[in-house]
Short mmCIF file of C-alpha atoms and ligand atoms in Angstrom, two decimals:
data_model
loop_
_atom_site.label_atom_id
_atom_site.label_comp_id
_atom_site.label_asym_id
_atom_site.label_seq_id
_atom_site.Cartn_x
_atom_site.Cartn_y
_atom_site.Cartn_z
CA MET A 1 24.33 21.78 -21.73
CA THR A 2 22.55 18.40 -21.37
CA ASP A 3 18.80 18.57 -21.73
CA THR A 4 17.95 17.26 -18.28
CA VAL A 5 19.48 17.07 -14.83
CA LYS A 6 18.84 14.21 -12.40
CA MET A 7 17.66 15.29 -8.94
CA THR A 8 16.58 13.43 -5.82
CA LEU A 9 13.26 14.45 -4.32
CA ASP A 10 15.14 15.90 -1.35
CA GLU A 11 17.08 18.11 -3.76
CA VAL A 12 13.83 19.17 -5.45
CA ARG A 13 12.38 20.01 -2.04
CA ALA A 14 15.46 21.97 -0.95
CA LEU A 15 15.49 23.94 -4.21
CA ALA A 16 11.80 24.78 -3.97
CA ARG A 17 12.13 25.87 -0.35
CA SER A 18 15.18 28.03 -0.96
CA VAL A 19 13.69 29.79 -3.97
CA LEU A 20 10.37 30.45 -2.22
CA ALA A 21 12.10 31.70 0.94
CA ALA A 22 14.33 33.95 -1.16
CA GLN A 23 11.20 35.57 -2.60
CA GLY A 24 10.16 36.54 0.95
CA LEU A 25 7.41 33.96 1.45
CA ALA A 26 6.72 33.21 5.13
CA PRO A 27 8.01 29.82 6.40
CA ALA A 28 4.62 28.12 6.81
CA HIS A 29 3.73 28.99 3.20
CA VAL A 30 7.17 27.94 1.97
CA GLU A 31 6.61 24.52 3.51
CA ALA A 32 3.10 24.03 2.11
CA VAL A 33 3.79 25.46 -1.35
CA ALA A 34 7.08 23.56 -1.76
CA GLU A 35 5.42 20.23 -0.91
CA THR A 36 2.83 20.76 -3.65
CA MET A 37 5.59 21.40 -6.18
CA VAL A 38 7.60 18.38 -5.01
CA ALA A 39 4.46 16.25 -5.39
CA GLY A 40 3.90 17.55 -8.93
CA GLU A 41 7.49 16.93 -10.00
CA ARG A 42 7.54 13.52 -8.28
CA ASP A 43 4.34 12.38 -10.01
CA GLY A 44 5.38 13.53 -13.48
CA CYS A 45 2.98 16.49 -13.55
CA THR A 46 5.54 18.92 -14.90
CA SER A 47 3.10 21.74 -15.67
CA HIS A 48 2.49 21.96 -11.89
CA GLY A 49 5.88 20.91 -10.54
CA LEU A 50 9.09 22.93 -10.26
CA TYR A 51 7.97 25.06 -13.22
CA ARG A 52 5.59 26.73 -10.76
CA LEU A 53 8.58 28.30 -8.99
CA LEU A 54 8.85 30.66 -11.95
CA VAL A 55 5.13 31.38 -11.70
CA CYS A 56 5.25 31.94 -7.93
CA ALA A 57 8.29 34.21 -8.16
CA HIS A 58 6.57 36.27 -10.85
CA THR A 59 3.36 36.45 -8.81
CA ILE A 60 5.24 37.48 -5.67
CA ARG A 61 7.33 40.09 -7.49
CA ALA A 62 4.13 41.51 -9.00
CA GLY A 63 2.85 42.02 -5.44
CA LYS A 64 -0.12 39.75 -6.04
CA VAL A 65 0.17 37.43 -3.05
CA ALA A 66 0.14 38.16 0.68
CA LEU A 67 3.48 36.64 1.72
CA ASP A 68 2.74 36.15 5.41
CA ALA A 69 -1.04 35.71 5.27
CA GLU A 70 -2.39 33.67 8.15
CA PRO A 71 -5.43 31.75 6.91
CA GLU A 72 -8.31 31.65 9.36
CA ILE A 73 -11.40 29.51 9.81
CA VAL A 74 -14.07 32.19 9.66
CA GLU A 75 -17.19 30.04 9.62
CA SER A 76 -18.08 26.62 10.79
CA ALA A 77 -21.76 25.80 10.32
CA PRO A 78 -23.42 22.38 10.19
CA GLY A 79 -21.82 20.75 7.17
CA LEU A 80 -19.75 23.78 6.18
CA VAL A 81 -16.25 25.09 6.83
CA ARG A 82 -14.99 28.37 5.44
CA VAL A 83 -11.35 29.40 5.46
CA ASP A 84 -10.27 32.92 4.57
CA ALA A 85 -6.84 32.62 2.96
CA ARG A 86 -6.39 36.40 3.31
CA GLY A 87 -4.74 36.75 -0.07
CA GLY A 88 -2.17 34.02 0.56
CA TYR A 89 -1.54 30.78 -1.27
CA ALA A 90 -4.31 28.17 -1.16
CA GLN A 91 -2.09 25.37 0.16
CA LEU A 92 -1.88 26.63 3.74
CA ALA A 93 -5.59 27.43 3.78
CA PHE A 94 -6.39 23.88 2.66
CA ALA A 95 -4.06 22.48 5.31
CA LEU A 96 -6.06 24.42 7.92
CA GLY A 97 -9.49 23.45 6.59
CA ARG A 98 -8.78 19.81 5.77
CA GLY A 99 -9.10 18.45 9.34
CA PRO A 100 -12.44 20.14 10.12
CA LEU A 101 -13.75 19.22 6.64
CA ALA A 102 -12.95 15.54 7.16
CA ALA A 103 -14.27 15.55 10.73
CA ILE A 104 -17.61 17.10 9.72
CA ALA A 105 -17.94 14.74 6.74
CA LYS A 106 -17.36 11.76 9.05
CA ALA A 107 -19.90 13.09 11.58
CA ASN A 108 -22.58 14.15 9.09
CA GLY A 109 -21.91 12.06 5.99
CA ILE A 110 -21.06 15.11 3.89
CA ALA A 111 -19.27 18.44 4.30
CA ALA A 112 -18.06 21.30 2.13
CA LEU A 113 -15.02 23.52 2.54
CA ALA A 114 -14.96 26.97 0.96
CA ILE A 115 -11.54 28.56 0.70
CA ASN A 116 -11.89 32.26 -0.04
CA ASN A 117 -9.47 34.95 -1.13
CA CYS A 118 -6.67 32.58 -2.08
CA VAL A 119 -3.99 32.72 -4.77
CA HIS A 120 -4.05 29.46 -6.74
CA PHE A 121 -1.22 28.06 -8.85
CA ALA A 122 -1.52 24.34 -8.22
CA ALA A 123 -3.00 21.03 -9.23
CA LEU A 124 -6.00 19.85 -7.19
CA TRP A 125 -5.21 16.13 -7.02
CA PRO A 126 -3.02 16.38 -3.87
CA GLU A 127 -6.09 17.58 -1.99
CA VAL A 128 -8.63 15.01 -3.16
CA GLU A 129 -6.04 12.25 -2.91
CA ALA A 130 -5.33 13.17 0.73
CA LEU A 131 -9.05 13.09 1.57
CA ALA A 132 -9.58 9.79 -0.28
CA GLU A 133 -6.63 8.33 1.67
CA GLU A 134 -8.76 9.07 4.75
CA GLY A 135 -11.62 6.99 3.34
CA LEU A 136 -13.63 9.92 1.95
CA VAL A 137 -14.99 10.58 -1.52
CA ALA A 138 -13.78 14.04 -2.50
CA LEU A 139 -14.41 16.66 -5.16
CA ALA A 140 -12.54 19.93 -5.69
CA PHE A 141 -13.07 22.88 -8.02
CA THR A 142 -11.48 26.27 -8.59
CA PRO A 143 -11.85 28.97 -11.25
CA SER A 144 -8.70 30.70 -12.52
CA HIS A 145 -8.27 33.63 -14.94
CA ALA A 146 -10.53 34.25 -17.96
CA TRP A 147 -8.43 32.57 -20.63
CA VAL A 148 -10.91 30.12 -22.20
CA ALA A 149 -13.62 30.83 -24.79
CA PRO A 150 -17.06 29.24 -24.44
CA ALA A 151 -18.04 26.66 -27.08
CA GLY A 152 -19.46 28.69 -29.97
CA GLY A 153 -17.60 31.86 -28.93
CA THR A 154 -14.09 33.25 -29.41
CA ALA A 155 -13.46 35.56 -26.44
CA PRO A 156 -12.01 34.31 -23.14
CA ILE A 157 -14.54 34.14 -20.32
CA PHE A 158 -13.82 30.95 -18.34
CA GLY A 159 -10.79 29.97 -16.37
CA THR A 160 -9.10 26.67 -17.06
CA ASN A 161 -11.29 25.55 -14.15
CA PRO A 162 -10.12 22.12 -12.99
CA ILE A 163 -12.34 19.40 -11.56
CA ALA A 164 -10.76 16.78 -9.30
CA PHE A 165 -12.34 13.64 -7.87
CA GLY A 166 -11.01 11.09 -5.41
CA TRP A 167 -12.46 7.69 -4.42
CA PRO A 168 -11.02 5.58 -1.59
CA ARG A 169 -9.61 2.13 -2.37
CA PRO A 170 -8.65 0.29 0.81
CA GLY A 171 -5.11 -1.06 0.57
CA ARG A 172 -4.42 0.78 -2.70
CA HIS A 173 -3.83 4.28 -3.97
CA PRO A 174 -7.19 6.07 -4.37
CA TYR A 175 -8.88 6.43 -7.74
CA VAL A 176 -8.22 10.08 -8.64
CA PHE A 177 -8.76 12.21 -11.68
CA ASP A 178 -7.94 15.88 -11.97
CA PHE A 179 -8.16 17.86 -15.18
CA ALA A 180 -8.84 21.31 -16.53
CA THR A 181 -12.15 21.91 -18.28
CA SER A 182 -10.11 23.57 -21.00
CA ALA A 183 -8.64 21.12 -23.54
CA VAL A 184 -5.45 21.28 -21.50
CA ALA A 185 -4.07 23.27 -18.56
CA ARG A 186 -2.60 26.63 -19.47
CA GLY A 187 0.64 25.50 -17.83
CA GLU A 188 0.97 22.81 -20.52
CA ILE A 189 0.73 25.42 -23.29
CA GLU A 190 3.29 27.54 -21.44
CA LEU A 191 5.65 24.54 -21.37
CA HIS A 192 5.18 24.09 -25.13
CA ARG A 193 5.99 27.77 -25.64
CA ARG A 194 9.14 27.46 -23.53
CA ALA A 195 10.21 24.37 -25.49
CA GLY A 196 9.42 26.03 -28.84
CA LYS A 197 7.03 23.19 -29.66
CA PRO A 198 3.74 23.50 -31.58
CA ILE A 199 0.51 22.68 -29.76
CA PRO A 200 -2.13 20.32 -31.17
CA LEU A 201 -5.08 21.86 -32.98
CA GLY A 202 -8.03 22.15 -30.61
CA TRP A 203 -6.13 23.64 -27.67
CA GLY A 204 -6.52 27.28 -28.64
CA ILE A 205 -7.37 29.97 -31.16
CA ASP A 206 -5.40 33.10 -32.01
CA ALA A 207 -6.53 36.65 -31.31
CA ALA A 208 -8.44 36.68 -34.60
CA GLY A 209 -10.34 33.53 -33.57
CA ARG A 210 -8.50 31.21 -35.96
CA PRO A 211 -7.43 27.70 -34.88
CA THR A 212 -3.71 27.74 -34.12
CA THR A 213 -0.81 25.39 -33.34
CA ASP A 214 1.32 28.30 -32.13
CA ALA A 215 1.53 28.27 -28.32
CA THR A 216 2.22 32.01 -28.07
CA ALA A 217 -0.72 32.81 -30.34
CA ALA A 218 -3.05 30.60 -28.29
CA LEU A 219 -1.89 32.18 -25.03
CA GLY A 220 -2.59 35.60 -26.53
CA GLY A 221 -5.91 34.53 -28.08
CA ALA A 222 -8.19 32.10 -26.29
CA MET A 223 -7.96 28.54 -25.06
CA LEU A 224 -10.73 26.10 -25.92
CA THR A 225 -12.83 23.89 -23.66
CA PHE A 226 -12.55 20.10 -23.86
CA GLY A 227 -15.53 18.29 -25.35
CA GLY A 228 -17.09 21.39 -26.93
CA HIS A 229 -20.35 22.39 -25.25
CA LYS A 230 -19.89 19.77 -22.49
CA GLY A 231 -16.60 21.21 -21.28
CA SER A 232 -18.11 24.66 -21.66
CA ALA A 233 -21.00 23.76 -19.33
CA LEU A 234 -18.65 22.15 -16.80
CA ALA A 235 -16.43 25.24 -16.88
CA THR A 236 -19.55 27.32 -16.20
CA MET A 237 -20.43 25.07 -13.28
CA VAL A 238 -16.95 25.54 -11.77
CA GLU A 239 -17.26 29.33 -12.19
CA LEU A 240 -20.59 29.21 -10.35
CA ILE A 241 -19.91 26.79 -7.50
CA ALA A 242 -16.39 27.97 -6.69
CA GLY A 243 -17.19 31.63 -7.43
CA PRO A 244 -20.57 33.22 -6.63
CA LEU A 245 -21.83 30.25 -4.57
CA ILE A 246 -19.03 30.72 -2.05
CA GLY A 247 -18.93 34.52 -2.36
CA ASP A 248 -15.79 34.70 -4.44
CA LEU A 249 -14.45 35.87 -7.80
CA THR A 250 -15.25 34.54 -11.25
CA SER A 251 -12.31 34.04 -13.59
CA ARG A 252 -13.26 37.27 -15.34
CA ALA A 253 -13.14 39.18 -12.05
CA SER A 254 -9.82 37.50 -11.22
CA ILE A 255 -8.18 38.62 -14.45
CA GLU A 256 -9.56 42.13 -13.96
CA HIS A 257 -8.01 42.17 -10.49
CA ASP A 258 -4.74 40.97 -12.08
CA GLY A 259 -4.65 44.14 -14.19
CA GLY A 260 -2.22 42.73 -16.75
CA ALA A 261 0.34 41.51 -14.20
CA ASN A 262 0.01 37.93 -15.51
CA ALA A 263 0.17 36.64 -11.94
CA SER A 264 -1.59 33.55 -10.56
CA PRO A 265 -5.36 33.75 -10.16
CA LEU A 266 -7.05 35.07 -7.04
CA GLY A 267 -10.36 33.62 -5.88
CA GLY A 268 -12.01 30.68 -4.22
CA GLU A 269 -11.91 26.93 -4.10
CA LEU A 270 -14.72 24.54 -3.17
CA VAL A 271 -13.92 21.10 -1.74
CA ILE A 272 -16.68 18.58 -1.00
CA ALA A 273 -16.07 15.48 1.13
CA ILE A 274 -18.51 12.56 1.45
CA ASP A 275 -18.16 9.71 3.90
CA PRO A 276 -19.41 6.51 2.22
CA ALA A 277 -20.59 5.31 5.64
CA GLY A 278 -23.16 8.11 5.64
CA PHE A 279 -25.30 6.38 3.02
CA LEU A 280 -24.06 2.86 3.53
CA GLY A 281 -23.50 2.24 7.22
CA GLY A 282 -22.25 -1.33 7.56
CA ALA A 283 -22.42 -1.93 3.80
CA VAL A 284 -19.37 0.21 2.99
CA ALA A 285 -16.99 -2.69 2.40
CA ARG A 286 -19.43 -4.45 0.05
CA GLN A 287 -19.99 -1.29 -2.00
CA LEU A 288 -16.28 -0.50 -2.18
CA ASP A 289 -15.88 -4.04 -3.55
CA ALA A 290 -18.48 -3.19 -6.22
CA ALA A 291 -16.36 -0.16 -7.13
CA GLU A 292 -13.32 -2.42 -7.44
CA MET A 293 -15.25 -4.57 -9.93
CA LEU A 294 -15.86 -1.44 -12.00
CA PHE A 295 -12.15 -0.56 -11.95
CA ASP A 296 -11.26 -4.17 -12.85
CA GLY A 297 -13.68 -4.03 -15.78
CA ILE A 298 -12.05 -0.86 -17.09
CA GLN A 299 -8.56 -2.27 -16.82
CA ALA A 300 -9.58 -5.67 -18.24
CA GLN A 301 -10.15 -3.88 -21.56
CA GLY A 302 -6.60 -2.59 -21.59
CA ALA A 303 -7.74 0.90 -20.57
CA ARG A 304 -5.92 2.57 -17.72
CA LEU A 305 -7.33 4.35 -14.73
CA PRO A 306 -6.62 8.05 -14.23
CA SER A 307 -3.65 8.47 -11.86
CA GLU A 308 -2.13 5.09 -12.81
CA ARG A 309 0.57 6.95 -14.74
CA ARG A 310 1.04 9.33 -11.83
CA TYR A 311 1.40 6.60 -9.22
CA ALA A 312 3.88 4.75 -11.44
CA ALA A 313 5.87 7.97 -11.86
CA ARG A 314 5.79 8.43 -8.09
CA ALA A 315 7.26 4.97 -7.48
CA ARG A 316 10.02 5.63 -10.04
CA SER A 317 10.80 9.08 -8.64
CA GLU A 318 10.97 7.83 -5.08
CA ALA A 319 13.41 5.13 -6.15
CA ASP A 320 15.49 6.97 -8.76
CA GLY A 321 14.80 10.70 -8.47
CA VAL A 322 13.50 12.87 -11.31
CA GLU A 323 14.87 14.30 -14.55
CA VAL A 324 14.39 18.07 -14.60
CA SER A 325 14.81 20.24 -17.70
CA ALA A 326 18.24 21.92 -17.55
CA LYS A 327 16.78 25.09 -19.06
CA LEU A 328 14.10 25.18 -16.39
CA LEU A 329 16.70 24.67 -13.66
CA ALA A 330 18.83 27.49 -15.04
CA ASP A 331 15.81 29.81 -15.02
CA ILE A 332 14.99 28.75 -11.46
CA GLN A 333 18.59 29.21 -10.27
CA ALA A 334 18.50 32.73 -11.70
CA LEU A 335 15.79 33.54 -9.14
CA LEU A 336 18.43 33.07 -6.43
CA ASP A 337 20.95 35.48 -8.01
P1 NDP B 401 -4.77 16.19 -18.51
O1 NDP B 401 -5.57 16.56 -19.70
O2 NDP B 401 -3.41 15.65 -18.70
O3 NDP B 401 -5.65 15.18 -17.65
C1 NDP B 401 -5.19 14.76 -16.45
C2 NDP B 401 -6.07 13.70 -15.83
O4 NDP B 401 -6.51 12.73 -16.79
C3 NDP B 401 -5.24 12.94 -14.84
O5 NDP B 401 -6.06 12.48 -13.80
C4 NDP B 401 -4.66 11.84 -15.71
O6 NDP B 401 -4.13 10.74 -14.99
C5 NDP B 401 -5.88 11.46 -16.52
N1 NDP B 401 -5.53 10.83 -17.78
C6 NDP B 401 -4.75 11.34 -18.77
N2 NDP B 401 -4.68 10.45 -19.79
C7 NDP B 401 -5.42 9.37 -19.44
C8 NDP B 401 -5.72 8.14 -20.06
N3 NDP B 401 -5.25 7.83 -21.28
N4 NDP B 401 -6.52 7.26 -19.41
C9 NDP B 401 -7.01 7.56 -18.20
N5 NDP B 401 -6.75 8.72 -17.55
C10 NDP B 401 -5.97 9.61 -18.17
O7 NDP B 401 -4.59 17.39 -17.47
P2 NDP B 401 -4.88 18.93 -17.62
O8 NDP B 401 -3.86 19.52 -18.53
O9 NDP B 401 -6.30 19.14 -17.96
O10 NDP B 401 -4.63 19.42 -16.10
C11 NDP B 401 -3.35 19.24 -15.52
C12 NDP B 401 -3.36 19.80 -14.12
O11 NDP B 401 -3.51 21.19 -14.15
C13 NDP B 401 -4.43 19.28 -13.18
O12 NDP B 401 -3.77 18.66 -12.10
C14 NDP B 401 -5.19 20.50 -12.73
O13 NDP B 401 -5.57 20.53 -11.37
C15 NDP B 401 -4.18 21.59 -12.99
N6 NDP B 401 -4.87 22.86 -13.20
C16 NDP B 401 -4.94 23.75 -12.17
C17 NDP B 401 -5.63 24.93 -12.34
C18 NDP B 401 -5.82 25.90 -11.24
O14 NDP B 401 -6.50 26.89 -11.44
N7 NDP B 401 -5.26 25.71 -10.08
C19 NDP B 401 -6.26 25.26 -13.62
C20 NDP B 401 -6.15 24.22 -14.60
C21 NDP B 401 -5.47 23.06 -14.39
P3 NDP B 401 -2.52 10.63 -14.88
O15 NDP B 401 -2.08 11.79 -14.03
O16 NDP B 401 -2.25 9.30 -14.28
O17 NDP B 401 -1.99 10.73 -16.28
O1 PYC B 402 -2.36 25.52 -15.77
O2 PYC B 402 -4.31 26.42 -16.25
C1 PYC B 402 -3.34 26.24 -15.50
C2 PYC B 402 -3.38 26.87 -14.16
C3 PYC B 402 -4.06 27.95 -13.77
C4 PYC B 402 -3.78 28.17 -12.45
C5 PYC B 402 -2.91 27.22 -12.08
N1 PYC B 402 -2.68 26.41 -13.14
#
C-alpha cells in the first residue's frame, strides 16, 4: 500500500459527508461538521481534518452527541448572544450564532457569543477567520477534557484549551492564530501514536510524572502546557471564561461526564467580536494600515505570520488536491462497512 492517496477537495467533502451520514448524524450537522473537516484537511491541519471522522464516529457510537440536536438562540441581551447547542456539535450552533454576533458587534462595537452544551472536536480558526473576513476582530476559546497538568503539577486538570484570534486585513487573508494552551493539541499526539512516532520531550509526562517521548504514555499520563506557568495561566483563563463565566463545564467536569468513553469534550465556547469602527470611527483605514506596518516588520525579519503556512496549503490544495494517509483512509472506509 502506498503511504498516501491523492484526493480532490470534493472527494474529501463527499467522504466526510457519507461517513457522518452513515453514523446517523442529521443532515444539517453533516453539512456543518463536514465543512470543518474539509477546511482542516485543505489547510494542512491534519490533526483536525479527516482524522476527526474517526473521532466523531467514536463519539457518536459512544452515545455522547445528540445527532439531531437543533441549536437555539436562548438569549439575546445588549452585547450578548447565547446559543444552546442542546448536546449537538458546536459547528451548527456557531453557524446560528455567527450572524447575530456580527450584527451586534457592528451595532455596539463589541459583542460576545456563548455557545453552551456543545460537543467540540474542531479547530477554532474557521470561526475567527470567518468573522475577520467580515471586518471584525475576533477571539474564540473553548475548554476540552482534563488532559493537561498545571505548571508545577503532574495531574491533568486543564483541557488543551485553544485560543484563536483573527484580525481583518482588507484585500488579504486575515491575520489568524489558533493554538492549544498545551504544548501541542492532543490530536497531534494521537497522530504520532498512530504513526508509531516518538513525541518531542516537553509535550507530556507518563503516569508516574516522568518526561516521556512515548505518545501512548503521554496520552495515558498528562500533557504539558506551553510556556510553563504562562501557558498554565492562559489555560486557566480559558477554563474560566468559556466554563463558569458562561455557565458551562470545566474540562474536569467534561471528562467526568465522559465517564471513560474517550469521546469528544462537552461544554461551552466563548467567541468575542469587536468592530474596529467602534473605537476608531473614520480612522479605521489608517489604523488598519498601522497594523499592516507591524505585519511587514515581522516578515521583513524573515519571520512568518501565523496562518501563512495554512493559506499556502489552501492554495495548493485548491489547485492540486490533498495527500491523505492511506492508513487513515482505510480506517475511515471501515466506518462505512
Ligand atoms: P500549533 O502549535 O501547531 O500552533 C498553531 C498556530 O501557530 C497556527 O496559527 C500556526 O499557523 C501558528 N504557527 C505555527 N508555527 C509558526 C511559526 N513558525 N511562525 C508563526 N506562526 C506559527 O497548534 P496546536 O497543536 O496548538 O493546535 C492545533 C489546532 O488544534 C488548533 O487549530 C486548535 O484550535 C485545535 N484544538 C482544538 C481543541 C478543542 O478543544 N476544540 C483543543 C486543542 C486544540 P499555521 O497554521 O500557518 O502553521
Ligand atoms: O486536539 O486537543 C485536541 C482537541 C480536543 C478537542 C478537539 N481537539
